[in-house]
Every structure is written in C-alpha cells, then in structure tokens.
Coordinates of C-alpha atoms in Angstrom, one line a residue:
M1 CA -33.7 94.5 -101.5
R2 CA -30.5 94.0 -103.6
C3 CA -28.9 97.2 -104.7
V4 CA -27.5 96.9 -108.3
I5 CA -25.1 99.7 -109.1
S6 CA -24.5 100.9 -112.6
L7 CA -20.9 102.0 -112.2
S8 CA -20.8 104.1 -115.4
T9 CA -23.9 106.1 -114.5
V10 CA -22.5 106.6 -110.9
D11 CA -19.3 107.8 -112.3
D12 CA -21.1 110.2 -114.6
L13 CA -23.2 111.5 -111.7
A14 CA -20.0 111.9 -109.5
K15 CA -18.3 113.9 -112.3
A16 CA -21.4 116.1 -112.5
L17 CA -21.3 116.6 -108.7
P18 CA -17.6 117.0 -107.9
D19 CA -18.3 118.6 -104.5
S20 CA -20.8 116.0 -103.4
R21 CA -20.2 112.7 -101.7
L22 CA -22.4 110.0 -103.3
I23 CA -23.4 107.0 -101.2
T24 CA -23.0 103.7 -103.0
D25 CA -22.4 101.2 -100.1
P26 CA -25.1 98.6 -100.5
D27 CA -25.8 98.3 -96.7
V28 CA -26.2 102.1 -96.3
L29 CA -28.3 102.3 -99.4
T30 CA -30.6 99.7 -98.1
G31 CA -31.1 101.7 -94.9
V32 CA -32.1 104.9 -96.8
S33 CA -34.2 103.4 -99.5
H34 CA -37.5 102.8 -97.7
D35 CA -39.8 104.3 -95.2
E36 CA -41.7 102.4 -92.4
A37 CA -44.3 100.9 -94.8
A38 CA -42.9 97.4 -94.5
W39 CA -45.3 96.0 -97.1
A40 CA -44.6 98.5 -99.8
P41 CA -42.2 97.5 -102.7
V42 CA -38.7 98.9 -102.7
G43 CA -36.5 99.5 -105.8
A44 CA -32.8 99.3 -106.2
P45 CA -31.3 102.9 -106.1
L46 CA -28.3 103.9 -108.1
A47 CA -26.9 106.0 -105.2
A48 CA -27.9 108.3 -102.4
L49 CA -26.9 111.9 -101.5
R50 CA -27.3 113.5 -98.1
A51 CA -27.7 117.1 -99.3
G52 CA -26.3 119.9 -97.2
S53 CA -27.7 122.9 -99.0
A54 CA -30.3 124.1 -101.5
D55 CA -27.6 124.7 -104.0
E56 CA -26.4 121.1 -103.7
V57 CA -30.0 119.9 -104.2
A58 CA -30.3 122.1 -107.3
R59 CA -27.0 120.7 -108.7
A60 CA -28.1 117.2 -108.0
V61 CA -31.5 117.6 -109.7
A62 CA -29.9 119.2 -112.7
A63 CA -27.4 116.4 -113.0
C64 CA -30.1 113.7 -112.7
A65 CA -32.1 115.4 -115.4
D66 CA -29.2 115.4 -117.8
L67 CA -28.5 111.7 -117.0
G68 CA -32.1 110.5 -116.9
V69 CA -31.7 109.4 -113.2
P70 CA -35.0 109.7 -111.2
V71 CA -34.9 111.7 -107.9
V72 CA -36.6 110.3 -104.8
P73 CA -36.6 112.8 -101.9
R74 CA -36.5 111.5 -98.4
G75 CA -36.8 112.9 -94.9
A76 CA -36.6 110.9 -91.7
G77 CA -38.2 107.8 -93.3
T78 CA -41.1 107.7 -90.9
G79 CA -43.7 107.5 -93.6
L80 CA -46.2 104.7 -93.7
S81 CA -47.2 104.5 -97.4
G82 CA -44.0 103.9 -99.3
G83 CA -43.9 107.4 -100.6
A84 CA -40.1 107.7 -99.9
N85 CA -39.2 104.3 -101.2
A86 CA -36.5 104.1 -103.9
V87 CA -37.3 103.2 -107.5
D88 CA -34.9 101.3 -109.6
G89 CA -31.9 103.4 -110.8
C90 CA -32.8 106.5 -108.8
L91 CA -30.9 108.9 -106.6
V92 CA -32.2 108.9 -103.1
L93 CA -32.0 112.6 -102.0
D94 CA -31.8 112.5 -98.2
M95 CA -32.7 115.9 -96.8
S96 CA -32.1 115.2 -93.1
R97 CA -28.9 117.2 -92.9
M98 CA -30.7 120.4 -94.0
N99 CA -32.0 120.9 -90.4
A100 CA -31.5 124.6 -89.7
I101 CA -34.2 126.8 -88.2
V102 CA -33.4 129.8 -90.5
E103 CA -35.6 132.3 -88.7
I104 CA -38.2 132.7 -86.0
D105 CA -40.1 136.0 -86.3
P106 CA -42.2 136.4 -83.1
E107 CA -43.7 139.7 -84.2
N108 CA -45.3 138.2 -87.3
M109 CA -45.6 134.7 -85.8
I110 CA -43.8 132.8 -88.6
A111 CA -40.8 130.5 -88.8
V112 CA -38.6 129.7 -91.7
V113 CA -37.0 126.2 -91.6
Q114 CA -35.1 123.8 -93.7
P115 CA -36.9 120.5 -94.5
G116 CA -34.7 118.3 -92.2
V117 CA -35.9 120.1 -89.0
V118 CA -37.6 117.6 -86.7
N119 CA -41.2 118.5 -85.7
D120 CA -40.6 118.5 -82.0
D121 CA -37.4 120.4 -82.3
L122 CA -39.3 123.2 -84.0
K123 CA -42.0 123.1 -81.3
A124 CA -39.3 123.5 -78.6
A125 CA -37.6 126.4 -80.4
V126 CA -40.7 128.5 -81.0
A127 CA -41.9 127.8 -77.5
E128 CA -39.0 129.9 -76.2
H129 CA -40.6 132.8 -78.0
G130 CA -44.1 132.1 -76.5
L131 CA -45.3 130.5 -79.8
W132 CA -46.6 127.2 -80.8
Y133 CA -46.5 125.0 -84.0
P134 CA -49.7 122.8 -83.7
P135 CA -49.3 120.0 -86.3
D136 CA -48.2 117.0 -84.3
P137 CA -48.2 113.6 -86.0
A138 CA -47.5 110.7 -83.6
S139 CA -44.1 110.6 -85.1
A140 CA -43.3 114.2 -84.1
P141 CA -40.3 113.3 -82.0
W142 CA -38.6 111.9 -85.2
S143 CA -40.4 113.1 -88.3
T144 CA -39.2 116.1 -90.2
I145 CA -41.0 119.2 -91.4
G146 CA -40.1 118.3 -95.0
G147 CA -41.8 114.9 -94.7
N148 CA -44.8 116.5 -92.9
V149 CA -45.2 118.9 -95.8
S150 CA -44.8 116.2 -98.3
T151 CA -47.7 114.1 -96.9
N152 CA -49.7 117.0 -95.4
A153 CA -49.3 115.3 -92.1
G154 CA -52.1 115.7 -89.5
G155 CA -51.7 114.4 -85.9
L156 CA -53.4 114.5 -82.6
C157 CA -54.3 118.2 -82.5
C158 CA -55.6 118.5 -86.1
L159 CA -59.3 118.1 -84.9
K160 CA -59.2 121.6 -83.5
Y161 CA -56.1 123.2 -85.1
G162 CA -55.9 121.8 -88.6
V163 CA -53.2 119.9 -90.6
T164 CA -49.8 120.9 -92.0
R165 CA -51.3 122.6 -95.0
D166 CA -53.0 125.1 -92.7
Y167 CA -49.6 126.3 -91.5
V168 CA -47.6 126.5 -94.7
L169 CA -47.4 130.0 -96.0
G170 CA -44.7 129.5 -98.5
M171 CA -41.7 127.5 -99.6
E172 CA -38.7 127.2 -101.8
A173 CA -38.6 124.1 -104.1
V174 CA -36.1 122.9 -106.6
V175 CA -38.2 122.2 -109.8
G176 CA -38.0 121.9 -113.6
G177 CA -40.3 122.2 -116.5
P178 CA -42.1 125.6 -116.9
A179 CA -40.2 127.3 -114.1
G180 CA -36.9 126.8 -115.9
P181 CA -34.3 124.1 -116.4
Y182 CA -34.3 121.2 -113.9
G183 CA -32.5 122.5 -110.9
T184 CA -34.2 125.8 -110.8
R185 CA -35.0 127.2 -107.3
A186 CA -38.5 128.6 -107.2
R187 CA -40.1 130.5 -104.3
L188 CA -43.8 129.8 -103.8
G189 CA -46.3 131.5 -101.5
R190 CA -45.6 134.4 -99.2
R191 CA -44.8 135.5 -95.7
T192 CA -48.0 137.5 -95.2
T193 CA -51.1 136.2 -93.4
K194 CA -53.2 136.7 -96.5
G195 CA -52.4 136.5 -100.2
V196 CA -54.2 135.4 -103.4
A197 CA -51.8 136.4 -106.1
G198 CA -52.3 133.6 -108.7
Y199 CA -53.0 129.9 -108.2
D200 CA -52.1 128.5 -104.8
L201 CA -49.0 126.5 -105.9
T202 CA -47.9 126.3 -102.3
S203 CA -50.9 124.2 -101.3
L204 CA -50.5 122.2 -104.4
F205 CA -47.0 121.2 -103.3
V206 CA -48.1 120.4 -99.8
G207 CA -49.2 116.7 -99.9
S208 CA -47.6 116.1 -103.3
E209 CA -45.2 113.5 -101.8
G210 CA -42.2 114.9 -103.7
T211 CA -43.7 114.2 -107.1
L212 CA -43.5 117.9 -108.3
G213 CA -40.1 119.0 -106.9
V214 CA -37.9 119.0 -103.9
V215 CA -38.8 121.3 -101.0
T216 CA -35.7 123.0 -99.6
E217 CA -37.2 125.6 -97.3
V218 CA -40.6 126.2 -95.7
T219 CA -42.2 129.3 -94.2
L220 CA -44.7 128.3 -91.5
R221 CA -47.5 130.1 -89.7
L222 CA -47.3 129.9 -85.8
R223 CA -49.8 130.5 -83.1
P224 CA -49.5 131.9 -79.6
A225 CA -48.6 129.3 -77.0
R226 CA -51.5 127.9 -75.1
R227 CA -52.2 129.8 -71.9
D228 CA -53.3 126.8 -69.7
A229 CA -52.1 123.2 -69.6
P230 CA -54.6 121.0 -71.5
R231 CA -57.1 119.0 -69.4
T232 CA -57.2 115.3 -70.2
V233 CA -60.5 113.3 -70.2
V234 CA -60.3 109.5 -70.2
G235 CA -63.1 107.1 -71.1
S236 CA -63.1 103.3 -70.9
F237 CA -65.5 101.3 -73.1
S238 CA -66.6 97.7 -73.5
G239 CA -65.9 97.7 -77.2
L240 CA -64.8 99.7 -80.3
V241 CA -68.3 100.5 -81.5
E242 CA -69.3 101.8 -78.1
A243 CA -66.2 104.1 -78.1
G244 CA -67.2 105.2 -81.6
Q245 CA -70.7 106.1 -80.4
A246 CA -69.1 108.3 -77.8
V247 CA -67.1 110.1 -80.5
A248 CA -70.2 110.7 -82.6
L249 CA -72.0 112.1 -79.5
V250 CA -69.1 114.5 -78.8
T251 CA -69.4 115.7 -82.4
A252 CA -73.2 115.9 -82.3
R253 CA -73.0 118.1 -79.1
G254 CA -70.8 120.6 -80.8
L255 CA -67.8 119.9 -78.6
V256 CA -64.3 120.4 -80.2
P257 CA -61.5 119.1 -78.0
A258 CA -58.0 119.7 -79.1
A259 CA -57.6 116.0 -79.5
L260 CA -59.9 113.0 -79.3
E261 CA -57.9 109.7 -79.7
L262 CA -58.9 106.1 -79.6
L263 CA -56.8 103.0 -78.6
D264 CA -58.1 99.5 -78.5
R265 CA -57.0 96.8 -76.0
T266 CA -54.4 95.3 -78.2
C267 CA -52.6 98.7 -78.6
L268 CA -52.7 99.4 -74.9
Q269 CA -51.4 95.9 -74.0
A270 CA -48.6 96.2 -76.6
V271 CA -47.4 99.5 -75.2
E272 CA -47.6 98.5 -71.6
D273 CA -45.7 95.2 -72.3
W274 CA -43.0 97.3 -74.0
K275 CA -42.6 100.5 -72.0
H276 CA -44.3 99.8 -68.7
L277 CA -46.0 103.2 -68.5
G278 CA -48.5 102.1 -65.9
V279 CA -51.4 102.3 -68.3
D280 CA -54.2 99.8 -67.5
P281 CA -54.8 97.7 -70.6
S282 CA -58.0 96.0 -69.4
A283 CA -60.4 98.1 -71.4
E284 CA -61.5 96.9 -74.8
A285 CA -61.3 100.5 -76.0
M286 CA -60.1 103.8 -74.5
L287 CA -60.8 107.4 -75.6
L288 CA -58.4 110.2 -74.7
A289 CA -59.5 113.8 -75.0
S290 CA -57.4 116.9 -74.6
V291 CA -59.3 120.1 -73.9
D292 CA -57.3 123.3 -74.0
S293 CA -59.9 126.1 -73.8
P294 CA -58.6 128.6 -71.2
G295 CA -60.1 129.2 -67.7
A296 CA -63.6 128.3 -66.7
A297 CA -64.6 127.5 -70.3
G298 CA -62.0 124.7 -70.4
E299 CA -63.3 123.3 -67.1
E300 CA -66.9 123.2 -68.5
E301 CA -65.8 121.7 -71.8
A302 CA -63.8 119.0 -70.1
E303 CA -66.8 118.1 -68.0
A304 CA -69.1 118.1 -71.0
V305 CA -66.8 115.7 -72.9
A306 CA -66.7 113.4 -69.9
T307 CA -70.5 113.6 -69.7
A308 CA -70.8 112.7 -73.4
F309 CA -68.6 109.6 -72.8
R310 CA -70.8 108.5 -69.9
D311 CA -74.0 109.2 -71.8
A312 CA -72.7 107.0 -74.7
G313 CA -72.2 104.1 -72.3
A314 CA -68.7 104.4 -71.0
L315 CA -67.8 101.9 -68.3
W316 CA -66.2 105.0 -66.6
A317 CA -65.1 108.4 -67.7
E318 CA -63.0 110.8 -65.6
R319 CA -60.9 113.8 -65.9
S320 CA -57.3 113.1 -65.2
S321 CA -56.0 115.4 -62.4
D322 CA -52.5 113.9 -62.5
P323 CA -50.3 115.4 -65.2
V324 CA -47.9 112.5 -65.1
E325 CA -50.8 110.1 -65.7
A326 CA -52.1 112.3 -68.6
E327 CA -48.6 112.3 -70.2
A328 CA -48.4 108.5 -69.8
L329 CA -51.7 108.1 -71.6
F330 CA -50.8 110.3 -74.6
S331 CA -47.3 108.7 -74.7
A332 CA -49.1 105.3 -75.0
R333 CA -51.0 106.7 -78.0
R334 CA -47.8 108.0 -79.7
L335 CA -46.0 104.7 -79.0
A336 CA -48.8 102.4 -80.2
Y337 CA -47.5 101.8 -83.8
P338 CA -43.8 100.9 -82.9
A339 CA -45.1 98.8 -80.0
L340 CA -47.3 96.8 -82.4
E341 CA -44.4 96.4 -84.9
R342 CA -42.7 94.3 -82.3
L343 CA -45.6 91.7 -82.6
G344 CA -45.0 91.0 -86.3
P345 CA -45.3 92.7 -89.8
V346 CA -47.8 95.5 -89.7
L347 CA -49.9 96.7 -92.7
T348 CA -51.2 100.1 -91.8
E349 CA -54.5 101.6 -92.9
D350 CA -55.2 105.3 -92.9
V351 CA -58.9 105.7 -93.9
C352 CA -60.9 108.7 -92.9
V353 CA -64.7 108.8 -92.7
P354 CA -67.3 111.4 -91.8
R355 CA -67.3 111.7 -88.0
S356 CA -70.9 110.7 -87.7
T357 CA -70.0 107.3 -89.3
V358 CA -67.1 106.4 -87.0
P359 CA -69.2 103.8 -85.1
L360 CA -70.2 102.2 -88.4
M361 CA -66.6 102.1 -89.6
L362 CA -65.4 100.6 -86.4
A363 CA -68.1 97.9 -86.7
K364 CA -66.8 97.2 -90.2
V365 CA -63.3 96.9 -88.9
E366 CA -64.4 94.2 -86.5
E367 CA -66.4 92.4 -89.1
I368 CA -63.6 92.4 -91.6
A369 CA -61.1 91.1 -89.1
R370 CA -63.4 88.2 -88.2
R371 CA -64.2 87.4 -91.9
H372 CA -60.6 87.2 -92.9
G373 CA -59.2 85.7 -89.7
I374 CA -56.8 88.6 -89.3
R375 CA -55.7 90.3 -86.1
I376 CA -56.5 94.0 -86.4
A377 CA -55.5 96.5 -83.7
T378 CA -57.0 100.0 -84.0
I379 CA -55.8 103.4 -83.1
A380 CA -57.5 106.5 -84.4
H381 CA -57.7 110.3 -84.5
A382 CA -61.3 109.4 -83.8
G383 CA -62.5 113.0 -83.4
D384 CA -61.9 113.7 -87.0
G385 CA -62.8 110.3 -88.4
N386 CA -59.2 109.3 -89.2
L387 CA -58.9 105.6 -88.4
H388 CA -55.7 103.5 -88.4
P389 CA -56.6 99.8 -88.3
L390 CA -53.3 98.0 -88.1
L391 CA -53.2 94.5 -89.6
I392 CA -50.7 92.3 -87.8
T393 CA -49.5 89.0 -89.2
P394 CA -47.2 86.3 -87.9
P395 CA -43.7 86.6 -89.5
G396 CA -43.1 84.1 -92.4
D397 CA -46.8 83.3 -92.9
P398 CA -47.7 83.9 -96.5
A399 CA -51.3 82.8 -96.1
A400 CA -51.8 85.4 -93.3
R401 CA -50.2 88.1 -95.5
T402 CA -52.6 87.3 -98.4
A403 CA -55.6 87.4 -96.0
A404 CA -54.3 90.8 -94.6
E405 CA -54.0 92.3 -98.1
A406 CA -57.6 91.2 -98.8
A407 CA -58.8 92.7 -95.5
F408 CA -56.8 95.9 -96.4
D409 CA -58.8 96.3 -99.6
D410 CA -62.1 95.6 -97.8
L411 CA -61.3 98.3 -95.3
I412 CA -60.8 100.8 -98.1
A413 CA -64.0 99.7 -99.8
A414 CA -65.9 100.1 -96.5
A415 CA -64.6 103.6 -95.9
L416 CA -65.4 104.7 -99.5
A417 CA -69.0 103.3 -99.1
L418 CA -69.4 105.5 -96.0
G419 CA -68.4 108.6 -97.9
G420 CA -64.8 108.5 -96.7
T421 CA -61.3 108.7 -98.3
V422 CA -58.5 106.2 -98.6
T423 CA -55.9 108.3 -96.8
G424 CA -56.3 111.0 -94.2
E425 CA -52.7 111.8 -93.5
H426 CA -50.2 109.2 -94.5
G427 CA -50.4 109.9 -98.2
V428 CA -51.0 107.7 -101.3
G429 CA -47.4 106.6 -101.8
L430 CA -47.4 103.1 -103.1
L431 CA -49.8 101.4 -100.8
K432 CA -52.9 103.5 -101.7
R433 CA -52.6 103.9 -105.5
A434 CA -55.3 101.3 -106.2
G435 CA -57.6 102.8 -103.6
M436 CA -57.2 106.3 -105.0
R437 CA -58.3 105.0 -108.3
Q438 CA -61.5 103.8 -106.7
E439 CA -62.0 107.1 -104.9
L440 CA -61.4 109.6 -107.7
S441 CA -63.1 109.7 -111.1
L442 CA -61.1 109.2 -114.3
G443 CA -61.6 112.8 -115.2
V444 CA -60.2 114.0 -111.8
R445 CA -57.2 111.6 -112.1
A446 CA -56.6 112.9 -115.6
M447 CA -56.5 116.5 -114.2
Q448 CA -53.9 115.3 -111.6
R449 CA -51.8 113.6 -114.2
A450 CA -51.9 116.8 -116.3
V451 CA -50.5 118.8 -113.4
K452 CA -47.7 116.3 -112.9
D453 CA -46.9 116.3 -116.6
A454 CA -46.9 120.1 -116.8
L455 CA -44.7 120.7 -113.8
D456 CA -42.4 117.6 -114.2
P457 CA -42.4 116.8 -117.9
L458 CA -39.4 114.4 -117.5
N459 CA -41.2 112.5 -114.8
L460 CA -38.0 112.9 -112.8
F461 CA -39.5 113.5 -109.3
N462 CA -40.5 110.4 -107.3
P463 CA -41.9 108.6 -110.4
G464 CA -44.5 105.9 -109.9
K465 CA -45.9 107.4 -106.7
V466 CA -49.4 108.7 -106.2
I467 CA -50.8 109.2 -109.8
G468 CA -47.8 107.8 -111.6
D469 CA -48.8 104.2 -112.3
D470 CA -52.5 104.7 -113.2
P471 CA -53.1 102.2 -116.1
D472 CA -56.2 104.2 -117.3
L473 CA -54.1 107.2 -118.0
I474 CA -51.7 107.0 -120.9
R475 CA -48.6 109.2 -120.5
P476 CA -47.9 111.3 -123.6

C-alpha cells in the first residue's frame, strides 16, 4: 500500500485538532491501516490518530465530518475480515491507548471498560474479584474489547456461554445524525440486568463493525468465576468427517461442554513445528472438549463426551488428567492461525452451519480442496458449527491465489446450501460482502442500508464495509 498524503487536508485537520498529534509517517500509517486479513484490499489513509480520550474522539469525528474525511476505527488489528482496513483519504482512529478498566462492580457483577482493554487483561482483573468474563476469541491475549464488540466476537466458550453481544449491557459511542451533530457522545443501554426501554440500540451497535459510530466505553455483564477447573476430553480421529460425526453425536445426546474445538493434522503439525508444545500431530483430526460443570456432574459429563467420541468411531478418546497437557492442547488451538501464517498467505473462512450438518460441511471442505487443488487446513469451534477452513497458498503464486479465491466462494455456497451463514464471528468487513448479498434478501439488505443511512447520513463511519458497497442498493 502506498500512502498518498493530501497536505492541505492534513493541515486543515491538524488546525481543527490542535491538541492532537496526527500520524502521517508513511511507514507508521502502513502498520495501522490494515488488520490480519492479508487478502483484503487496503486504502491509503490521510492520517491516523491514537486517541487518548472520548473527548478527543468526539473532536476528531466532528472535524472529520466538517472536512469530509471518513473515519475508520481500529483496535488491536487482529480482525480477519478487513473490517479495520483503511479507505482512501480516511482518518484511522486507533483506540488502543484508551485501555482503562474504569470500574469493576462485584456486587452487581458488571465492569465498565474503555475499548482498548485487552480481553485477557479484563479476565485477569475481574478474576481478582471472583468474577469471570466468558467471551474468549482465540486472539484473546491480544484483541481488544472494542474490537470484540465491533465484530460480536465469539470464541472457544461461546458454545455454552454465548458471544460478546450476550455480555454487553450498554456503551458510550461517538455518533452523528439524529443524535446530534457529528461528534455527539451518546449513551446506549443500561447497567441493570434487565431493560426494554425502546429499541435495543446497544445490540445494534454490537457487530456493526464501526459503521454506525465509534465506541468509547462498554458496560459488560460478568459471571461468577467457575468453581472447579475445567476437565479436558481429547479425541483422535482418522479424518475430518469422522470428527464431525462425533460433534453431531455430542449435540444429539444433549451434551453441552464449555468448548468443543477441532484441529486437523495440518494445524497440529504447524503449531508443533513452531512452538514445540509436545502435542502429537499424528492424528488426521483432533477434538478438544472442555467440561466445567461442578462436582460429580462434571465428572459424568466428561465421561459422556468421551463415550460419544468413542461411539462415533474415535481412534481413541480419553480424559486428560494432566493440567499441563490440557493447557498445551488448548494453546495449540489458539496458536493454530499464526502458526499457519508462517506457511504462506492464508485466506480465512468463517462459515457457520447448523450443528447437525457439521459432518456434511467438513466433507464439502475436503471435496472443494481436492477440486481446486488447494491446501486447506481446518480449525473450528465445532460444537456450535463455526468452521474456519484456512486456505494456504505458496507465496508469489498468482494461479494458486485465483484457485483459493474460487474455493473460498465455493465454501460460502456450500455453507449457505446447508442453511448456514457466511460469517459466524469474524464479521463481514470486506471479504464477506459478496457472500452476505447471497445470504440476505434484497429487502433485508435494504433495511440494513436504511439503518446505516439514518444513523450515519454522511456515510462517515467506516464507509464501504458490510452493507456499504451493495450494487443493488442505490444510496440516496
């Protein structure tokens, strides 16, 4: 990406923000202008700003509105859909410096945080009060709460405990349009456990990928810390489809582990070659289940999951009695994506299908890989049907890249044919816009565009993302 700076507009922006330090160095701009979606297009930003307060965000948004400069919010940049990628002539608004935990209220089990707080840092802070924040994307050691809110991130524990939206009670966002002039700070939602006063604008903003405003504070629901250490169940399988059949059987038997994750042999080998965790990569596919029901009920549930693995044809299935081994296995799951990135450019899928169809979708993954001659590694939040086939191509091979893009489209089509969705947790961003048009009817897309136009009439916030480039919808 080559950053082209319009000096006159930068000067105007600097004059409007005399107390802010705009970033215009091309090398620094390149670093903050994209997320981890290596295949998504990236525009040339005008400048970047590492905001230090909600007031500074408000002033920046107001100035950008006056000057016609688009605003692209950014967290840690760990996204995988291009949702935080710069558009030409924009201000990249980096929220990572706003990383204060404003309040932890143990009595009411809530936390109030700024958007730059890292997920794992919040977990550690609330754990000191005997509390737990369950959403745990694989990027939890690096990703921020603001980014998690923006994409409605899921993670390993969402099978039992839900996704980010289930824990967001309220927020403050810098908005424009009907709430007031651009740069207005609006409070949405509540601090109470229940509340139905008007439309649920908080949930609307969760997952909106920064297209409706800039989130500057989030009020989160917490849970009591788990009483017992989770029990880990490991199953080894001769193939992806066999592992998928075990997932379907766990679901059919009414078992709900806290996590039920899948890794194929390519993922296991990549992690072991990189980190040497002592994980045996010989299985074609491995399932990892975490069971956290307390006491004897947890023991029975763990054994029931292991039995389901065996009944579905596992080569072996055992409970891990070694906490170090269990930690290594789940570390392998979290490290799978960066380990695979070391092998070549990765195009990441994020389809989600009904849980009963997981075996069929995994069979489709294998068939599509063979048909296009593409190497596909698969990791998955298998228990809730959220699959991440990762298409790996050799560097500098345009023919392989073309084949991978065709396979990417076929994977989307296969998921939709099974009653699934094009994105379970990564968001639409740039990579899934065409897939979303396949999934949603024209009328539903028109409703979504109407919401965007009503709340952001200047199309200032993260333009072109999600619904923004739909050729079937003419912007007024």
